[in-house]
Short mmCIF file of C-alpha atoms and ligand atoms in Angstrom, two decimals:
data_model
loop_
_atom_site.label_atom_id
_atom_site.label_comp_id
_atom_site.label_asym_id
_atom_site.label_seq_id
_atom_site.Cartn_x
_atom_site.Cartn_y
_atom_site.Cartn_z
CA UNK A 1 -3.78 4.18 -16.32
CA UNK A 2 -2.14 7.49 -17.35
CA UNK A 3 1.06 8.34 -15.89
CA UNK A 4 -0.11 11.64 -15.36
CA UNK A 5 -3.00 11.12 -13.18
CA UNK A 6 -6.45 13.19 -13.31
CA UNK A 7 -7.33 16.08 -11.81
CA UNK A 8 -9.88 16.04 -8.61
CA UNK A 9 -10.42 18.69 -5.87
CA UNK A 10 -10.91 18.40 -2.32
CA UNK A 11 -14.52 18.11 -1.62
CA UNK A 12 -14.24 18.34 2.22
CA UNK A 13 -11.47 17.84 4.53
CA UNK A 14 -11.77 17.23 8.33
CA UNK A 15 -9.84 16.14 11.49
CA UNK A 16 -9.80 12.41 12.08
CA UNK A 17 -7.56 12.22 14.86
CA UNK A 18 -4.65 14.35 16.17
CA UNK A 19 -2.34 14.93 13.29
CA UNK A 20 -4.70 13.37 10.94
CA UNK A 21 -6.99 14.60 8.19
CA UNK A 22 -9.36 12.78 6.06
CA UNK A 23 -9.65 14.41 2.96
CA UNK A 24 -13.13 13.33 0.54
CA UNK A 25 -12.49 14.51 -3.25
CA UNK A 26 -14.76 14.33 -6.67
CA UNK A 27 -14.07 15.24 -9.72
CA UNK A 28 -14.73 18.59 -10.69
CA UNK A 29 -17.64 18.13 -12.96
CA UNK A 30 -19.46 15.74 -10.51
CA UNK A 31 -19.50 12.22 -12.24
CA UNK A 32 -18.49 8.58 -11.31
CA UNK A 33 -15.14 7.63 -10.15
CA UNK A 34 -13.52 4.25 -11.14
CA UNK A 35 -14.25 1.37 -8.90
CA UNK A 36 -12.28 -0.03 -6.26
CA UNK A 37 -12.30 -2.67 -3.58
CA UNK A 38 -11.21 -2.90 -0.17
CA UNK A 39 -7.09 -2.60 0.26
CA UNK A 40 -6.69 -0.18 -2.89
CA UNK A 41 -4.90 3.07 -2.74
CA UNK A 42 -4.60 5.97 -4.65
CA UNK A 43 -1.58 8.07 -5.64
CA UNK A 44 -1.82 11.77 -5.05
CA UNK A 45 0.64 13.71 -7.62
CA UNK A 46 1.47 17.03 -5.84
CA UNK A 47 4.32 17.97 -7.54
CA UNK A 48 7.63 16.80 -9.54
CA UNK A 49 9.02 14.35 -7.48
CA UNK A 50 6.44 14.52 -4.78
CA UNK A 51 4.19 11.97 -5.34
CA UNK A 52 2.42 9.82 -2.60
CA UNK A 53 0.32 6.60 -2.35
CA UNK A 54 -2.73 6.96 0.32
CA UNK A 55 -5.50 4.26 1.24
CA UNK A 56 -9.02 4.52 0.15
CA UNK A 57 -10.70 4.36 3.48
CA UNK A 58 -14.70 5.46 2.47
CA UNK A 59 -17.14 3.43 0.88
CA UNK A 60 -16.64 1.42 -2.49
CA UNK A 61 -20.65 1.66 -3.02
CA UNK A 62 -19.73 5.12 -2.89
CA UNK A 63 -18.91 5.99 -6.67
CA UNK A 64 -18.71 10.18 -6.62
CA UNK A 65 -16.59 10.36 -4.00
CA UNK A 66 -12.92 8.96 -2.22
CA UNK A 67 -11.97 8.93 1.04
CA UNK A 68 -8.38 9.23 1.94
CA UNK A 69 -6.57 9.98 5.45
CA UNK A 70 -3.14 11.29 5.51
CA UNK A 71 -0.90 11.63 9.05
CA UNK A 72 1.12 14.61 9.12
CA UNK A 73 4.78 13.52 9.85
CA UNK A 74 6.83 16.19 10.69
CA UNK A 75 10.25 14.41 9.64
CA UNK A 76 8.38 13.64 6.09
CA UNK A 77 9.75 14.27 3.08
CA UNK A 78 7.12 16.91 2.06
CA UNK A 79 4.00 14.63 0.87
CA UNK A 80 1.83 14.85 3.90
CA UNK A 81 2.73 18.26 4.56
CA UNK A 82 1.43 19.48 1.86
CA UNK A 83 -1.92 17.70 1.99
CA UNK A 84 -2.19 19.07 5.38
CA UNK A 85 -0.88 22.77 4.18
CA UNK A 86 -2.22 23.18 1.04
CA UNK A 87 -5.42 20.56 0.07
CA UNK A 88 -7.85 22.68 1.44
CA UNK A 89 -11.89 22.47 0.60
CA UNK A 90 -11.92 23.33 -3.28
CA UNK A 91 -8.03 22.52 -4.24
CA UNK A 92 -6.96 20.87 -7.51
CA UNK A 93 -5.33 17.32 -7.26
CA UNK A 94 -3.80 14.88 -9.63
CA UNK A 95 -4.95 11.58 -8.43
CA UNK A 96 -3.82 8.57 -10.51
CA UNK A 97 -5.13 4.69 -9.80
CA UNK A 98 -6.60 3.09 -8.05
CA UNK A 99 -4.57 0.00 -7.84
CA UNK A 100 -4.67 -2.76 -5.11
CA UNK A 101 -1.90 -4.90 -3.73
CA UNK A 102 -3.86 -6.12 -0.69
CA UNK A 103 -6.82 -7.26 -1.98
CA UNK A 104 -9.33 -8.50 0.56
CA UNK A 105 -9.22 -12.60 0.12
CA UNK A 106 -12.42 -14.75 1.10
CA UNK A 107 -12.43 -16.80 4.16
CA UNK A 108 -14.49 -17.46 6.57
CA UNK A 109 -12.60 -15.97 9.68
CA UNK A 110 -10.06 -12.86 10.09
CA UNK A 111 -7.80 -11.18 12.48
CA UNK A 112 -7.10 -7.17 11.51
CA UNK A 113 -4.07 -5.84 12.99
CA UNK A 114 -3.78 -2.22 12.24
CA UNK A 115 -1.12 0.20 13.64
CA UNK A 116 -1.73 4.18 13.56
CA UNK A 117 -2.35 5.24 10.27
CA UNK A 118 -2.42 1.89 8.62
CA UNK A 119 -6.26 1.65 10.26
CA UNK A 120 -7.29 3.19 6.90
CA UNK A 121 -6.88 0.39 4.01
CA UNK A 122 -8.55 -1.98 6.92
CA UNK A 123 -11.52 0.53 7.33
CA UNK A 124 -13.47 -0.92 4.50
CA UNK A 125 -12.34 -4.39 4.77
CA UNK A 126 -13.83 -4.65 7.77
CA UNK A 127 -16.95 -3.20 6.73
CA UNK A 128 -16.78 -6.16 3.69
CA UNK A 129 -16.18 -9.03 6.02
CA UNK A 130 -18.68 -8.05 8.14
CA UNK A 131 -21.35 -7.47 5.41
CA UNK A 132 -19.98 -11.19 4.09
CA UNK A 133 -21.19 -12.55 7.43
CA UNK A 134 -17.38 -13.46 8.46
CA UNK A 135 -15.71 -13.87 11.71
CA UNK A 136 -13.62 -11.46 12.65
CA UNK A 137 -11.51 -9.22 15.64
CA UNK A 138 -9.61 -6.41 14.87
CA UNK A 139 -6.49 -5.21 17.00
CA UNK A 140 -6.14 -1.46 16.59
CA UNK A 141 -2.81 0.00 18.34
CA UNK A 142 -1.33 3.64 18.48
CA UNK A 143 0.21 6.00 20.42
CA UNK A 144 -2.24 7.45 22.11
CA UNK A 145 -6.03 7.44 21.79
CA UNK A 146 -6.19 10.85 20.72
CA UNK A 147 -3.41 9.97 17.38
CA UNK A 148 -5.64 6.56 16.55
CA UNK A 149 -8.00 7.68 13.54
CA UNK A 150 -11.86 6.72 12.81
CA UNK A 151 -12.12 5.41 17.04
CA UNK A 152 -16.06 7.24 16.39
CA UNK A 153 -16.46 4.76 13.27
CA UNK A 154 -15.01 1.71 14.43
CA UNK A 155 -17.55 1.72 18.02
CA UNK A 156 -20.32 0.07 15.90
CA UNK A 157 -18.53 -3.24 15.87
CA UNK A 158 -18.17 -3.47 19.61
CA UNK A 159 -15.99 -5.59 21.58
CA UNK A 160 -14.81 -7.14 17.67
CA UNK A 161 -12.33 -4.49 17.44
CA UNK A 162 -9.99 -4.22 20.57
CA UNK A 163 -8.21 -0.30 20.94
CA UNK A 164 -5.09 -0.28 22.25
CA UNK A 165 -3.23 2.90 22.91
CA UNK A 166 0.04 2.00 23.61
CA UNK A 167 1.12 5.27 26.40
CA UNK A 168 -2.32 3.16 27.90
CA UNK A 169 -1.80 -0.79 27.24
CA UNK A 170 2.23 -0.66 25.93
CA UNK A 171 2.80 -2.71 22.81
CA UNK A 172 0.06 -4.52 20.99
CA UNK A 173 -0.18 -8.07 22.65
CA UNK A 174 -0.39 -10.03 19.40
CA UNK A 175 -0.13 -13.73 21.60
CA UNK A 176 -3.74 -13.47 21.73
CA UNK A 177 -4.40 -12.65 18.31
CA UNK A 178 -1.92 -14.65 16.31
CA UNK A 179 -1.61 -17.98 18.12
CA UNK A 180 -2.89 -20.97 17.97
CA UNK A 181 -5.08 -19.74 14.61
CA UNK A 182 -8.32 -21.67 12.90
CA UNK A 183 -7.67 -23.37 9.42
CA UNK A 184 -8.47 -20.63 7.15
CA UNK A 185 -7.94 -18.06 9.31
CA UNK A 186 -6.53 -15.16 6.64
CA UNK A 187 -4.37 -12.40 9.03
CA UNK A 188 -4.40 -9.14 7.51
CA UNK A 189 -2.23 -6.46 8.81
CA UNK A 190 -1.36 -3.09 8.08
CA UNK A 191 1.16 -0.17 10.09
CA UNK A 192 4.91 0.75 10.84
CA UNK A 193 7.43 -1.60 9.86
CA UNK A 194 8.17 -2.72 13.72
CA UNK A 195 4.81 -3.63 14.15
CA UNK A 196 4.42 -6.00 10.34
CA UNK A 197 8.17 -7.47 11.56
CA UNK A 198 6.36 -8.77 14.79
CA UNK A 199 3.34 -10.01 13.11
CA UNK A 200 5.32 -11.70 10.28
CA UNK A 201 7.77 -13.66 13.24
CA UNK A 202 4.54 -14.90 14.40
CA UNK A 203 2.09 -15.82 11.75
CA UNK A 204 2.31 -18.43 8.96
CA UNK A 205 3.30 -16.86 5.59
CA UNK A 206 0.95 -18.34 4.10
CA UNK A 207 -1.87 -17.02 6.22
CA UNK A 208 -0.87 -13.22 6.07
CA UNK A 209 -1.88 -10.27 4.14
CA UNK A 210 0.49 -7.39 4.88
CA UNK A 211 0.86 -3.74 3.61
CA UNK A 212 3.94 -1.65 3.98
CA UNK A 213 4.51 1.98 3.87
CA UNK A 214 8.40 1.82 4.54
CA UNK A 215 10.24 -0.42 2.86
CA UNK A 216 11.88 -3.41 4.74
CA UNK A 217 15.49 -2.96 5.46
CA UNK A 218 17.82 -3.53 2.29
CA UNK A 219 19.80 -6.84 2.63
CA UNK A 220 23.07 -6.71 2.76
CA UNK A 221 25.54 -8.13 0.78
CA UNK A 222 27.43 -7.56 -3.23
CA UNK A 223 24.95 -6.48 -6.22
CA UNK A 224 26.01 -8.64 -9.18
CA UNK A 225 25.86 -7.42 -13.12
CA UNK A 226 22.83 -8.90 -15.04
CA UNK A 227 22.06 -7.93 -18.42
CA UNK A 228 17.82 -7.08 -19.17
CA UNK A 229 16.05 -7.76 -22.68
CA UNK A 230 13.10 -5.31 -23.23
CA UNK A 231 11.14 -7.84 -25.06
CA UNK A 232 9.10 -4.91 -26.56
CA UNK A 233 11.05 -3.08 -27.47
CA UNK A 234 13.78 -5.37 -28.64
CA UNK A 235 16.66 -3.40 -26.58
CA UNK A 236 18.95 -4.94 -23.97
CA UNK A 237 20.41 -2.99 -21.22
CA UNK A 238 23.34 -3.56 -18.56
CA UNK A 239 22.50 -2.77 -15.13
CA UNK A 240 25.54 -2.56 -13.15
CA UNK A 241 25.79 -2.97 -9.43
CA UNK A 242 24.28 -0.06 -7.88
CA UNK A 243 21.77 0.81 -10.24
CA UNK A 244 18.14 -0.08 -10.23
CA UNK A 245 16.86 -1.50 -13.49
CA UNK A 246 14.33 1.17 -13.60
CA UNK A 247 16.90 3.30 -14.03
CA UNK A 248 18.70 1.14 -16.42
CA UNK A 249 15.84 0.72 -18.17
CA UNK A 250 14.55 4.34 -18.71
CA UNK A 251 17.72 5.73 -19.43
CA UNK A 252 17.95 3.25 -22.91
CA UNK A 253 14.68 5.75 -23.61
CA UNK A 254 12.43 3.12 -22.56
CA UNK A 255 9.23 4.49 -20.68
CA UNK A 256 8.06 2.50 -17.43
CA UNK A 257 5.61 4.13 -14.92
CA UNK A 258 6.85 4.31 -11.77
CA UNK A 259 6.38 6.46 -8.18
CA UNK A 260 8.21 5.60 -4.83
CA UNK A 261 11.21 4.17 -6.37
CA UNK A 262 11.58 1.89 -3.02
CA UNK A 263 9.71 -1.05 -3.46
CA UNK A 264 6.86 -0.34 -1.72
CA UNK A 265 3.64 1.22 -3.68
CA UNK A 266 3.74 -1.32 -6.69
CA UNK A 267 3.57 1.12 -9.94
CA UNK A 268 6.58 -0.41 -11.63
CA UNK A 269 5.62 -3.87 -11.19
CA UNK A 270 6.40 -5.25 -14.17
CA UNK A 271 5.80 -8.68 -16.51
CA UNK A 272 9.25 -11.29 -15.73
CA UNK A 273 8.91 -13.16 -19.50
CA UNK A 274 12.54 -15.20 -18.37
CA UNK A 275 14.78 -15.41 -16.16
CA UNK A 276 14.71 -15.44 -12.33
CA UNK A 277 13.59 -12.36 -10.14
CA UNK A 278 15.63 -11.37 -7.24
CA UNK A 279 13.10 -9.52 -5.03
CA UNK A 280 13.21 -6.87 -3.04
CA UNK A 281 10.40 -4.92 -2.88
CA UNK A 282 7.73 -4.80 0.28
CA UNK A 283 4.38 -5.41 -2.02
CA UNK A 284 4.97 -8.97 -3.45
CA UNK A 285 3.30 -12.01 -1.21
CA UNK A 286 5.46 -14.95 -0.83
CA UNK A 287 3.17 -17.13 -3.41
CA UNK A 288 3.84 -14.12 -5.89
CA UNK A 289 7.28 -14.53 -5.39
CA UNK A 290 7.81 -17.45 -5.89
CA UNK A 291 6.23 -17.55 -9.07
CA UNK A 292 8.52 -15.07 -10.43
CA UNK A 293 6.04 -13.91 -12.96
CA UNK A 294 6.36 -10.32 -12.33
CA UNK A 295 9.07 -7.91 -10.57
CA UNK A 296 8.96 -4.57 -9.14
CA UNK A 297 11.78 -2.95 -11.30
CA UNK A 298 12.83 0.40 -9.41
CA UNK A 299 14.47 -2.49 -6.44
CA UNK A 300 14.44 -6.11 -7.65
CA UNK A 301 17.28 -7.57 -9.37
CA UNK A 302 18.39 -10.41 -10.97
CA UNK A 303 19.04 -14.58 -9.72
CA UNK A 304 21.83 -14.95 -12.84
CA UNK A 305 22.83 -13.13 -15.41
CA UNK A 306 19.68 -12.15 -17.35
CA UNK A 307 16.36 -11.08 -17.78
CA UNK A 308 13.46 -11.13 -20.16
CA UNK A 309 10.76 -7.99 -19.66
CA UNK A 310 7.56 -7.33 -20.94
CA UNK A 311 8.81 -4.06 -21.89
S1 LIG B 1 8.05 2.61 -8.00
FE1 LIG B 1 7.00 2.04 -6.20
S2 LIG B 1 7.36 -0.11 -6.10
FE2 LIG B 1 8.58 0.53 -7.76
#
């Protein structure tokens, strides 16, 4: 993957709901598109320091094209803004990935819980599950009906997928969803931090798929010092309380791609050789934590006083 992304334009770009566009882009030559699979997202480079991950929410049979849909949010820090401003039909766009950190597991039953915007990494999950023959509901909550994207696509599953505006039905009623669940029942859910805090209180860990756009709120409590060895590159670093090992690590002139730089879209995840992870981040599953084999360096620290990376 290059760290500097290549260039697609905007094919079309349309309303999906209020404050939402969905955005199809090619490259400019025509041609195929890498593959990707249900849960991966994309990161749109639109400038320095203004880069953001969005959901591929089209078709993965669909291999000259990519669907994304981006909510504007007016207290943003610029991204969606200037999608909504500036990506018209025709612009230029660095795109790097795909990548996937909520992949779409097998099992023979699901329950989608999706909150406002996060309907779009669902979108083609449930389009696998159903081709796959599974069982499945989905619970679809936002603010209004108007705000709630893709309501037009979503009507050819029926009374499967349950809409539920909340200035309509109040807060999503997850009783009925989450308890009392099947044996291999996998929950996947996706949407404001709130709404994953409420479904993880209620589900089994091991049972739930979650995506985050906003990182979970930073524990308190002391950073410690912990030293790093860059296996690679045979350095070792200090990071001091305070600073991130990303940092750390890039300022000894060692190169690691990264994006958010909050633990949340996965670029920096990075190969743990020894040593114990702290973690941090809001991509990791529990199981993946708990291995310890890899760490997402621009948040996670250190259990003791040092660290092996693949680096
Ligand atoms: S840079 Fe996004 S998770 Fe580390």
């Amino acid at each position: 993957m290059t760290p500097y992304g290549t260039e697609l334009v905007v094919e079309r770009c349309e309303p999906a709901a209020a404050g939402v566009r969905a955005l199809v882009l090619r490259r400019p030559e025509g041609g195929a598109l890498p593959s990707w699979e249900p849960g991966a997202h994309i990161d749109l480079l639109l400038g320095p320091g203004l880069e953001r991950q969005y959901s591929l929410c089209g078709d993965p049979a669909d291999r000259h094209t990519w669907r994304i849909a981006v909510l504007r949010e007016p207290d943003g820090r610029g991204g969606s803004a200037y999608v909504h401003d500036r990506l018209a039909p025709g612009a230029a766009v660095r795109v790097r990935g795909p990548r996937n950190h909520f992949p779409l597991e097998a099992a023979p039953r699901y329950r989608f819980v999706a909150g406002g915007i996060g309907i779009t990494p669902i979108l083609p999950m449930l389009a696998a599950v159903e081709a796959a023959g599974a069982e499945w509901t989905l619970l679809y909550g936002g603010r209004t009906r108007a705000s709630m994207a893709f309501t037009g696509e979503l009507a050819r599953y029926g009374d499967r997928v349950t809409l539920a505006p909340q200035d309509a039905t109040g807060l999503l009623d997850l009783g009925p969803v989450l308890d009392g669940l099947p044996d291999g029942t996998l929950v996947y859910c996706c949407g404001p931090g709130p709404l994953l805090d409420a479904v993880e209180e209620r589900c089994p860990p091991r049972a739930l798929r979650t995506e985050r756009f906003r990182p979970k709120e930073p524990r308190a409590g002391a950073d410690a010092e912990f030293e790093v060895e860059l296996a690679r590159s045979g350095r070792t670093v200090t990071v001091p309380p305070g600073r991130s090992v990303l940092d750390a690590v890039r300022a000894a002139g060692v190169e690691v791609l990264y994006s958010c730089t909050e633990g949340t879209c996965g670029t920096c995840e990075t190969d743990v050789l020894e040593g114990v992870p702290d973690h941090r981040d809001s991509v990791l599953t529990p199981q993946e934590r708990e291995a310890g084999q890899t760490m997402l360096v621009c948040v996670s620290r250190c259990r003791g006083t040092r660290l092996v990376l693949d680096l």
